[in-house]
Amino acid sequence: MSHTLVTIICRIPQKHVIDARGIVDALGNPASSAATRAFEAVAAEPGGLAIHFSSLTVFDATAGGGHLLFEFSGDGSQDALIRALAMHLGPLVEPAYALAVDRGREPLARYWTSHVVHVGQGFFDNPGIVFAGAPGLSVKRIRDEQKLRDRLKVLVEEDTSQFTSALATLERVRARLLDDAAFAWALHAEDAAALEAERSGVGPYLRIAWNVTRMYLWPLALPPLAVFALALSMDHTLRGILPALMNGFVAVIATLIATAVLGGIAYVVFRNRENREMPDHRAPDPQKVAASVAGENFAAQNHLSALSVMKPGLLRRITLKLVFTAIVQLATHLYRPGWLGTLGTIHFARWVMVPGTRDLIFLSNYGGSFESYLEDFITKAHNGLTGVWSNTEGFPKAANLIQKGASDGDFFKRWARRQQVPTGCWYSAYPDLTTTNIRTNAAIRQGLGTILTDEEARRWLLLFGARPRPAAAMEVNEIQSLVFGGLGFMKYAMCIGFALDDDGARAREWLGDVGRHVSFGDGRKLGDCAIILALAAPALAKLQLPADALATFPSAFLDGMSSASRSRILGDDLQNAPGEWEWGGPLAPVDGVLLLYGKDPEAVAKTRNEMDDSLRARRHRIVMEAPFVDLPEKTATDQQIKFAKLEPFGFVDGVSQPAIRGTYKALRGADPIHIVEAGEFILGYPDNRGNLPAGPTLAAIHDPGNALPIAASSQHGFARPIVNDDRDLGRNGSFLAIRQLEQHVAAFWSFCEQSASRLHNQFPHWGGVRPEFVGAKLVGRWPDGSSLVRFPYQAGSESDQDRPLTRTGKGTAEVTAMALPPPPPAQAERVPAGPVAHKKVAVNRTNEEVREVAITPDNDFLFGAEDPQGLRCPFGAHIRRANPRESFDAGSEEQLAITNRHRVLRVGRRYREKAGRDPGLFFMCLNADLERQFEFVQQSWLQAPSFHGLLDERDPVVGSRHPGAARPDDGFSFPTREAPARLKAMPDFVRTIGGGYFFVPGRSVLRYLASLKS
């Protein structure tokens, strides 16, 4: 059903304004019992008539006298509603209309009809717009669906102890309604425009462009047509058509040029006038405000009546119509039905220009308070509001018609109160319902007749006492615990790589067994041992996931890390080639990994044995085991705690980490530059751009039990059955990249010592270059985690008098910070002055006892803004490559956003090295997109020889070297203010000895995989 919005305006002479206002005010705001009965009686008339809202108010006319304005929003035709209102409400309002200047003896219904004010946006229309916030919903339906919700709220809360699933609860409710004659009607779904989503694609914009063209630009066709007709009239033969067309084309060009020139002149004139106009910042009259407030806040809704005066001139009439056109076109073709952009609290509203005057009247029925309503306008729709009211006198200073103005909240509220007129009589058919209530009730009723899946049923149940889950709100209990962080509170951990037997039934049987013990959620109630399960592509095939579904997984995952194509991307060649790996390559492939995290060593050992027994019992086997270095307990010494934060080279690890919005880490004060949306790491959620990335899907035919979430299901209603839509296999899952990296510690520090000696010879006036200075340049941080950007000469000090670290003793770096002369001006890079730090740091470069480490990491810096030339942190340093921030475009928020699109979430730990081997890092990171994140960082930043304009350099720490190539990439350079320094003949400091790509499924997907049938 479409709504009918009618506005009737009559002229009241000045001498009768007070009397007319007294008669109208006596009808009550809210409406008196007599007036309410009259409005309610309309619904008793045949034809499904009803009134949603109505008001009757006397406005003071700018030119003298008054406007008696009667407006209503109803169900049914205009004529039928007017006749019904004249019959039932007429006797109450006749005394007021008897005072109108042109009231004769004709019946009231005919008089009202002759005074209906129509509005539009065309050249010859009276300016104005009308708006309905719950399109397609009648008064009867709104009231019936509220009664239905009250009944359902009781039913859904019954027998909660028997709850088995959301869908089972819904089926129980349906059965109860089927036996209830008063509500059986609700089982038949009925759609409503108010539940539709915002339009997308180019279609809405094309429709808007066409409507604007035919409404305003048709006059531009008249000059060319006239020229064409005139030219053709001079020669009626076929030979004259071509010259006529050419003349018409020239006229088109001339018309466009003239229009552009006139438009430019109009803009200049408009801006000059706009700059000269002075806003009226006077406080509103307290008595008038008190009169308006006296009629507010009696219900969940309020009514606003306001009169403002148009600024003089034709130009302002044109701009007002243009803004009205923009609002109507956007609301009709682009926005969600019933919404103005993100503003959805209005029931019915209208702007109406009183014909023959400069009086612009605004009337609105809205949910909430006056203050909340204006705040919504200020924060969500200030451009549209400014575009309309900046054409009226005294409005806060605007710019370019739609800028500033209403965004100046305090002065806008003052202005709005000054324009406000106390509403005389106001009626609401459902005073206790907001637009949110109405839409929710409609969705509840809609879902009763359409829902077939458990996912929809869960969303439906949330409508009782809660809002629907926003697209960005994480389903925490469906997401494996590792996604929320590295489980650092579980001090003992290990990784098990396994291979599954080719028998799919045995593989699924094992998955069902271990799946019951997998840990989900971000809480810490995980028992003595948490289990994380990740599956490689071959495992999904062995579990007999349908081939067409497996093909929807990303190609990087399907190829696997050890494939030739991925090896080229990742730089895995020579000693790092998969053929040399100890696991994950062709010699020892794995189908998946189990990550075990325990509160004590016994819990990990016990779980490991249970997992081994479970695998062996079904002919599966363990391929690799990697115990992790234990994290220190609370009773550990400070030295042990500090040492635990160091990676094998002796640098604090894990300093720069993104934080997922809404998680515990993000809420603990993470710097905004590191906060990213859940969709960057977890499938099924919006990413940093607000988009829902594509993920793996499954045809509905393969999920007859409706166990899986629906791909891209609507958040607004249940109008379209989605039981046959594709299933979302990726939702609440993530992709895990693992690389076991062996680090050649002795080689690293030997190179730093040799390079320090060479730099000392090259720059003797520096006063000595220490190995830790070289190491810091390679990494981009000092061993204690403090950045070179903030501390270019000494770890953790804010003084530019500090110098590179001093290294003494075999295998141990001993640092003593002291006040030294400042560096020469040629090298000095000024930093904020501060107290000179005095501390002694000793870092063991092997795995022996650490005497003391000062941990002072910082991570809130920006490379481009603070070190644009790389004089502090070199362009090729490891941390600048791994997370360039806005280094490519200094200070650019857009560049920072682009970089955040490539972040990875690191969750790895150090592993225990075998006897006679170097220590290393079990690198693990989570990604929503392996190619865009892990592989991009590895290929385009870490392994790229020309990163940031460099020449023949790879990452100095983890990069693969090619010393014998035509253009060796075994060097590292960093600028100084004197001359660039270049370190040559760098060896490989890190070797990859295993790795793979894995899928970390959500809870529902894990259960589904275990339940597959052969």
mmCIF file with all atom_site columns, C-alpha atoms in Angstrom, residues 417-549:
data_model
loop_
_atom_site.group_PDB
_atom_site.id
_atom_site.type_symbol
_atom_site.label_atom_id
_atom_site.label_alt_id
_atom_site.label_comp_id
_atom_site.label_asym_id
_atom_site.label_entity_id
_atom_site.label_seq_id
_atom_site.pdbx_PDB_ins_code
_atom_site.Cartn_x
_atom_site.Cartn_y
_atom_site.Cartn_z
_atom_site.occupancy
_atom_site.B_iso_or_equiv
_atom_site.pdbx_formal_charge
_atom_site.auth_seq_id
_atom_site.auth_comp_id
_atom_site.auth_asym_id
_atom_site.auth_atom_id
_atom_site.pdbx_PDB_model_num
ATOM 1   C CA . ARG A 1 417 ? 14.380 26.631  17.836 1.00 0.00 ? 417 ARG A CA 1
ATOM 2   C CA . ARG A 1 418 ? 13.833 30.153  16.492 1.00 0.00 ? 418 ARG A CA 1
ATOM 3   C CA . GLN A 1 419 ? 12.043 28.758  13.429 1.00 0.00 ? 419 GLN A CA 1
ATOM 4   C CA . GLN A 1 420 ? 9.960  26.328  15.458 1.00 0.00 ? 420 GLN A CA 1
ATOM 5   C CA . VAL A 1 421 ? 6.246  26.954  15.853 1.00 0.00 ? 421 VAL A CA 1
ATOM 6   C CA . PRO A 1 422 ? 4.312  25.154  18.616 1.00 0.00 ? 422 PRO A CA 1
ATOM 7   C CA . THR A 1 423 ? 2.196  22.461  16.999 1.00 0.00 ? 423 THR A CA 1
ATOM 8   C CA . GLY A 1 424 ? -1.493 23.101  17.638 1.00 0.00 ? 424 GLY A CA 1
ATOM 9   C CA . CYS A 1 425 ? -3.118 19.674  17.337 1.00 0.00 ? 425 CYS A CA 1
ATOM 10  C CA . TRP A 1 426 ? -1.119 16.485  16.722 1.00 0.00 ? 426 TRP A CA 1
ATOM 11  C CA . TYR A 1 427 ? -2.317 12.908  16.306 1.00 0.00 ? 427 TYR A CA 1
ATOM 12  C CA . SER A 1 428 ? -0.318 9.669   16.070 1.00 0.00 ? 428 SER A CA 1
ATOM 13  C CA . ALA A 1 429 ? -1.888 6.279   15.337 1.00 0.00 ? 429 ALA A CA 1
ATOM 14  C CA . TYR A 1 430 ? 0.901  4.360   17.154 1.00 0.00 ? 430 TYR A CA 1
ATOM 15  C CA . PRO A 1 431 ? 2.572  6.769   19.584 1.00 0.00 ? 431 PRO A CA 1
ATOM 16  C CA . ASP A 1 432 ? 4.720  4.104   21.281 1.00 0.00 ? 432 ASP A CA 1
ATOM 17  C CA . LEU A 1 433 ? 6.511  2.881   18.154 1.00 0.00 ? 433 LEU A CA 1
ATOM 18  C CA . THR A 1 434 ? 9.640  4.231   16.515 1.00 0.00 ? 434 THR A CA 1
ATOM 19  C CA . THR A 1 435 ? 10.585 3.475   12.917 1.00 0.00 ? 435 THR A CA 1
ATOM 20  C CA . THR A 1 436 ? 13.070 0.907   14.238 1.00 0.00 ? 436 THR A CA 1
ATOM 21  C CA . ASN A 1 437 ? 10.241 -0.854  16.097 1.00 0.00 ? 437 ASN A CA 1
ATOM 22  C CA . ILE A 1 438 ? 8.100  -0.842  12.984 1.00 0.00 ? 438 ILE A CA 1
ATOM 23  C CA . ARG A 1 439 ? 10.824 -2.265  10.750 1.00 0.00 ? 439 ARG A CA 1
ATOM 24  C CA . THR A 1 440 ? 11.773 -4.879  13.342 1.00 0.00 ? 440 THR A CA 1
ATOM 25  C CA . ASN A 1 441 ? 8.164  -6.008  13.714 1.00 0.00 ? 441 ASN A CA 1
ATOM 26  C CA . ALA A 1 442 ? 7.815  -6.275  9.942  1.00 0.00 ? 442 ALA A CA 1
ATOM 27  C CA . ALA A 1 443 ? 10.991 -8.363  9.736  1.00 0.00 ? 443 ALA A CA 1
ATOM 28  C CA . ILE A 1 444 ? 9.736  -10.663 12.513 1.00 0.00 ? 444 ILE A CA 1
ATOM 29  C CA . ARG A 1 445 ? 6.473  -11.240 10.683 1.00 0.00 ? 445 ARG A CA 1
ATOM 30  C CA . GLN A 1 446 ? 8.285  -11.694 7.373  1.00 0.00 ? 446 GLN A CA 1
ATOM 31  C CA . GLY A 1 447 ? 10.648 -14.265 8.846  1.00 0.00 ? 447 GLY A CA 1
ATOM 32  C CA . LEU A 1 448 ? 7.813  -16.381 10.203 1.00 0.00 ? 448 LEU A CA 1
ATOM 33  C CA . GLY A 1 449 ? 6.726  -17.256 6.699  1.00 0.00 ? 449 GLY A CA 1
ATOM 34  C CA . THR A 1 450 ? 10.053 -17.524 4.894  1.00 0.00 ? 450 THR A CA 1
ATOM 35  C CA . ILE A 1 451 ? 12.890 -18.758 7.113  1.00 0.00 ? 451 ILE A CA 1
ATOM 36  C CA . LEU A 1 452 ? 14.231 -22.226 6.293  1.00 0.00 ? 452 LEU A CA 1
ATOM 37  C CA . THR A 1 453 ? 17.794 -22.154 7.653  1.00 0.00 ? 453 THR A CA 1
ATOM 38  C CA . ASP A 1 454 ? 19.255 -22.112 11.134 1.00 0.00 ? 454 ASP A CA 1
ATOM 39  C CA . GLU A 1 455 ? 21.370 -19.052 10.328 1.00 0.00 ? 455 GLU A CA 1
ATOM 40  C CA . GLU A 1 456 ? 18.272 -17.025 9.463  1.00 0.00 ? 456 GLU A CA 1
ATOM 41  C CA . ALA A 1 457 ? 16.518 -18.350 12.536 1.00 0.00 ? 457 ALA A CA 1
ATOM 42  C CA . ARG A 1 458 ? 19.377 -17.182 14.776 1.00 0.00 ? 458 ARG A CA 1
ATOM 43  C CA . ARG A 1 459 ? 19.164 -13.730 13.204 1.00 0.00 ? 459 ARG A CA 1
ATOM 44  C CA . TRP A 1 460 ? 15.384 -13.767 13.654 1.00 0.00 ? 460 TRP A CA 1
ATOM 45  C CA . LEU A 1 461 ? 15.631 -14.564 17.369 1.00 0.00 ? 461 LEU A CA 1
ATOM 46  C CA . LEU A 1 462 ? 17.968 -11.618 17.828 1.00 0.00 ? 462 LEU A CA 1
ATOM 47  C CA . LEU A 1 463 ? 15.079 -9.347  16.838 1.00 0.00 ? 463 LEU A CA 1
ATOM 48  C CA . PHE A 1 464 ? 13.506 -9.966  20.222 1.00 0.00 ? 464 PHE A CA 1
ATOM 49  C CA . GLY A 1 465 ? 15.211 -7.602  22.651 1.00 0.00 ? 465 GLY A CA 1
ATOM 50  C CA . ALA A 1 466 ? 18.230 -6.960  20.469 1.00 0.00 ? 466 ALA A CA 1
ATOM 51  C CA . ARG A 1 467 ? 19.125 -5.402  17.163 1.00 0.00 ? 467 ARG A CA 1
ATOM 52  C CA . PRO A 1 468 ? 20.111 -7.599  14.237 1.00 0.00 ? 468 PRO A CA 1
ATOM 53  C CA . ARG A 1 469 ? 23.782 -8.410  14.242 1.00 0.00 ? 469 ARG A CA 1
ATOM 54  C CA . PRO A 1 470 ? 25.650 -5.803  12.177 1.00 0.00 ? 470 PRO A CA 1
ATOM 55  C CA . ALA A 1 471 ? 27.704 -7.165  9.314  1.00 0.00 ? 471 ALA A CA 1
ATOM 56  C CA . ALA A 1 472 ? 30.927 -6.186  11.113 1.00 0.00 ? 472 ALA A CA 1
ATOM 57  C CA . ALA A 1 473 ? 30.005 -7.766  14.471 1.00 0.00 ? 473 ALA A CA 1
ATOM 58  C CA . MET A 1 474 ? 32.083 -10.902 14.900 1.00 0.00 ? 474 MET A CA 1
ATOM 59  C CA . GLU A 1 475 ? 30.520 -14.254 15.782 1.00 0.00 ? 475 GLU A CA 1
ATOM 60  C CA . VAL A 1 476 ? 33.176 -14.812 18.393 1.00 0.00 ? 476 VAL A CA 1
ATOM 61  C CA . ASN A 1 477 ? 32.204 -18.351 19.359 1.00 0.00 ? 477 ASN A CA 1
ATOM 62  C CA . GLU A 1 478 ? 32.479 -19.464 15.720 1.00 0.00 ? 478 GLU A CA 1
ATOM 63  C CA . ILE A 1 479 ? 36.081 -18.269 15.298 1.00 0.00 ? 479 ILE A CA 1
ATOM 64  C CA . GLN A 1 480 ? 39.106 -20.309 16.369 1.00 0.00 ? 480 GLN A CA 1
ATOM 65  C CA . SER A 1 481 ? 40.929 -18.762 19.322 1.00 0.00 ? 481 SER A CA 1
ATOM 66  C CA . LEU A 1 482 ? 44.242 -18.209 17.550 1.00 0.00 ? 482 LEU A CA 1
ATOM 67  C CA . VAL A 1 483 ? 42.643 -15.498 15.422 1.00 0.00 ? 483 VAL A CA 1
ATOM 68  C CA . PHE A 1 484 ? 42.268 -13.296 18.500 1.00 0.00 ? 484 PHE A CA 1
ATOM 69  C CA . GLY A 1 485 ? 45.974 -13.452 19.365 1.00 0.00 ? 485 GLY A CA 1
ATOM 70  C CA . GLY A 1 486 ? 48.935 -15.740 19.921 1.00 0.00 ? 486 GLY A CA 1
ATOM 71  C CA . LEU A 1 487 ? 47.510 -17.250 23.141 1.00 0.00 ? 487 LEU A CA 1
ATOM 72  C CA . GLY A 1 488 ? 50.392 -15.855 25.145 1.00 0.00 ? 488 GLY A CA 1
ATOM 73  C CA . PHE A 1 489 ? 48.676 -16.818 28.395 1.00 0.00 ? 489 PHE A CA 1
ATOM 74  C CA . MET A 1 490 ? 49.267 -20.438 27.362 1.00 0.00 ? 490 MET A CA 1
ATOM 75  C CA . LYS A 1 491 ? 53.013 -20.617 28.074 1.00 0.00 ? 491 LYS A CA 1
ATOM 76  C CA . TYR A 1 492 ? 53.767 -24.019 26.565 1.00 0.00 ? 492 TYR A CA 1
ATOM 77  C CA . ALA A 1 493 ? 53.052 -24.905 22.965 1.00 0.00 ? 493 ALA A CA 1
ATOM 78  C CA . MET A 1 494 ? 53.986 -26.993 19.959 1.00 0.00 ? 494 MET A CA 1
ATOM 79  C CA . CYS A 1 495 ? 52.966 -27.653 16.374 1.00 0.00 ? 495 CYS A CA 1
ATOM 80  C CA . ILE A 1 496 ? 52.121 -31.060 14.947 1.00 0.00 ? 496 ILE A CA 1
ATOM 81  C CA . GLY A 1 497 ? 51.981 -31.610 11.201 1.00 0.00 ? 497 GLY A CA 1
ATOM 82  C CA . PHE A 1 498 ? 49.946 -34.600 10.076 1.00 0.00 ? 498 PHE A CA 1
ATOM 83  C CA . ALA A 1 499 ? 49.126 -36.560 6.937  1.00 0.00 ? 499 ALA A CA 1
ATOM 84  C CA . LEU A 1 500 ? 45.696 -38.135 6.429  1.00 0.00 ? 500 LEU A CA 1
ATOM 85  C CA . ASP A 1 501 ? 44.954 -41.509 4.950  1.00 0.00 ? 501 ASP A CA 1
ATOM 86  C CA . ASP A 1 502 ? 43.279 -41.475 1.547  1.00 0.00 ? 502 ASP A CA 1
ATOM 87  C CA . ASP A 1 503 ? 40.154 -43.083 3.014  1.00 0.00 ? 503 ASP A CA 1
ATOM 88  C CA . GLY A 1 504 ? 37.698 -40.185 3.303  1.00 0.00 ? 504 GLY A CA 1
ATOM 89  C CA . ALA A 1 505 ? 35.506 -41.902 5.880  1.00 0.00 ? 505 ALA A CA 1
ATOM 90  C CA . ARG A 1 506 ? 38.435 -42.384 8.255  1.00 0.00 ? 506 ARG A CA 1
ATOM 91  C CA . ALA A 1 507 ? 39.540 -38.783 7.673  1.00 0.00 ? 507 ALA A CA 1
ATOM 92  C CA . ARG A 1 508 ? 36.072 -37.457 8.538  1.00 0.00 ? 508 ARG A CA 1
ATOM 93  C CA . GLU A 1 509 ? 35.802 -39.741 11.531 1.00 0.00 ? 509 GLU A CA 1
ATOM 94  C CA . TRP A 1 510 ? 39.082 -38.367 12.868 1.00 0.00 ? 510 TRP A CA 1
ATOM 95  C CA . LEU A 1 511 ? 38.006 -34.785 12.144 1.00 0.00 ? 511 LEU A CA 1
ATOM 96  C CA . GLY A 1 512 ? 34.782 -35.291 14.058 1.00 0.00 ? 512 GLY A CA 1
ATOM 97  C CA . ASP A 1 513 ? 36.769 -36.616 17.010 1.00 0.00 ? 513 ASP A CA 1
ATOM 98  C CA . VAL A 1 514 ? 39.356 -33.843 17.163 1.00 0.00 ? 514 VAL A CA 1
ATOM 99  C CA . GLY A 1 515 ? 36.864 -31.159 16.140 1.00 0.00 ? 515 GLY A CA 1
ATOM 100 C CA . ARG A 1 516 ? 35.071 -31.482 19.468 1.00 0.00 ? 516 ARG A CA 1
ATOM 101 C CA . HIS A 1 517 ? 38.224 -30.304 21.230 1.00 0.00 ? 517 HIS A CA 1
ATOM 102 C CA . VAL A 1 518 ? 39.156 -27.365 18.976 1.00 0.00 ? 518 VAL A CA 1
ATOM 103 C CA . SER A 1 519 ? 39.143 -24.042 20.823 1.00 0.00 ? 519 SER A CA 1
ATOM 104 C CA . PHE A 1 520 ? 36.875 -21.181 19.771 1.00 0.00 ? 520 PHE A CA 1
ATOM 105 C CA . GLY A 1 521 ? 36.301 -17.684 21.111 1.00 0.00 ? 521 GLY A CA 1
ATOM 106 C CA . ASP A 1 522 ? 38.580 -14.977 22.433 1.00 0.00 ? 522 ASP A CA 1
ATOM 107 C CA . GLY A 1 523 ? 38.115 -15.789 26.125 1.00 0.00 ? 523 GLY A CA 1
ATOM 108 C CA . ARG A 1 524 ? 40.590 -17.568 28.319 1.00 0.00 ? 524 ARG A CA 1
ATOM 109 C CA . LYS A 1 525 ? 38.338 -20.392 29.477 1.00 0.00 ? 525 LYS A CA 1
ATOM 110 C CA . LEU A 1 526 ? 40.052 -22.885 27.231 1.00 0.00 ? 526 LEU A CA 1
ATOM 111 C CA . GLY A 1 527 ? 40.912 -25.540 29.787 1.00 0.00 ? 527 GLY A CA 1
ATOM 112 C CA . ASP A 1 528 ? 44.412 -26.845 30.365 1.00 0.00 ? 528 ASP A CA 1
ATOM 113 C CA . CYS A 1 529 ? 45.199 -27.116 26.661 1.00 0.00 ? 529 CYS A CA 1
ATOM 114 C CA . ALA A 1 530 ? 43.849 -25.253 23.655 1.00 0.00 ? 530 ALA A CA 1
ATOM 115 C CA . ILE A 1 531 ? 43.801 -26.903 20.230 1.00 0.00 ? 531 ILE A CA 1
ATOM 116 C CA . ILE A 1 532 ? 43.883 -25.033 16.927 1.00 0.00 ? 532 ILE A CA 1
ATOM 117 C CA . LEU A 1 533 ? 43.254 -26.974 13.712 1.00 0.00 ? 533 LEU A CA 1
ATOM 118 C CA . ALA A 1 534 ? 44.270 -25.837 10.237 1.00 0.00 ? 534 ALA A CA 1
ATOM 119 C CA . LEU A 1 535 ? 43.831 -27.840 7.026  1.00 0.00 ? 535 LEU A CA 1
ATOM 120 C CA . ALA A 1 536 ? 45.756 -27.738 3.759  1.00 0.00 ? 536 ALA A CA 1
ATOM 121 C CA . ALA A 1 537 ? 44.008 -28.056 0.395  1.00 0.00 ? 537 ALA A CA 1
ATOM 122 C CA . PRO A 1 538 ? 44.809 -31.803 0.018  1.00 0.00 ? 538 PRO A CA 1
ATOM 123 C CA . ALA A 1 539 ? 43.072 -32.434 3.353  1.00 0.00 ? 539 ALA A CA 1
ATOM 124 C CA . LEU A 1 540 ? 39.836 -30.875 2.079  1.00 0.00 ? 540 LEU A CA 1
ATOM 125 C CA . ALA A 1 541 ? 40.005 -33.143 -0.952 1.00 0.00 ? 541 ALA A CA 1
ATOM 126 C CA . LYS A 1 542 ? 40.583 -36.219 1.238  1.00 0.00 ? 542 LYS A CA 1
ATOM 127 C CA . LEU A 1 543 ? 37.614 -35.210 3.401  1.00 0.00 ? 543 LEU A CA 1
ATOM 128 C CA . GLN A 1 544 ? 35.686 -35.306 0.095  1.00 0.00 ? 544 GLN A CA 1
ATOM 129 C CA . LEU A 1 545 ? 34.581 -31.712 0.001  1.00 0.00 ? 545 LEU A CA 1
ATOM 130 C CA . PRO A 1 546 ? 32.789 -31.423 -3.377 1.00 0.00 ? 546 PRO A CA 1
ATOM 131 C CA . ALA A 1 547 ? 35.219 -30.546 -6.128 1.00 0.00 ? 547 ALA A CA 1
ATOM 132 C CA . ASP A 1 548 ? 33.197 -27.543 -7.303 1.00 0.00 ? 548 ASP A CA 1
ATOM 133 C CA . ALA A 1 549 ? 33.360 -26.122 -3.760 1.00 0.00 ? 549 ALA A CA 1
#
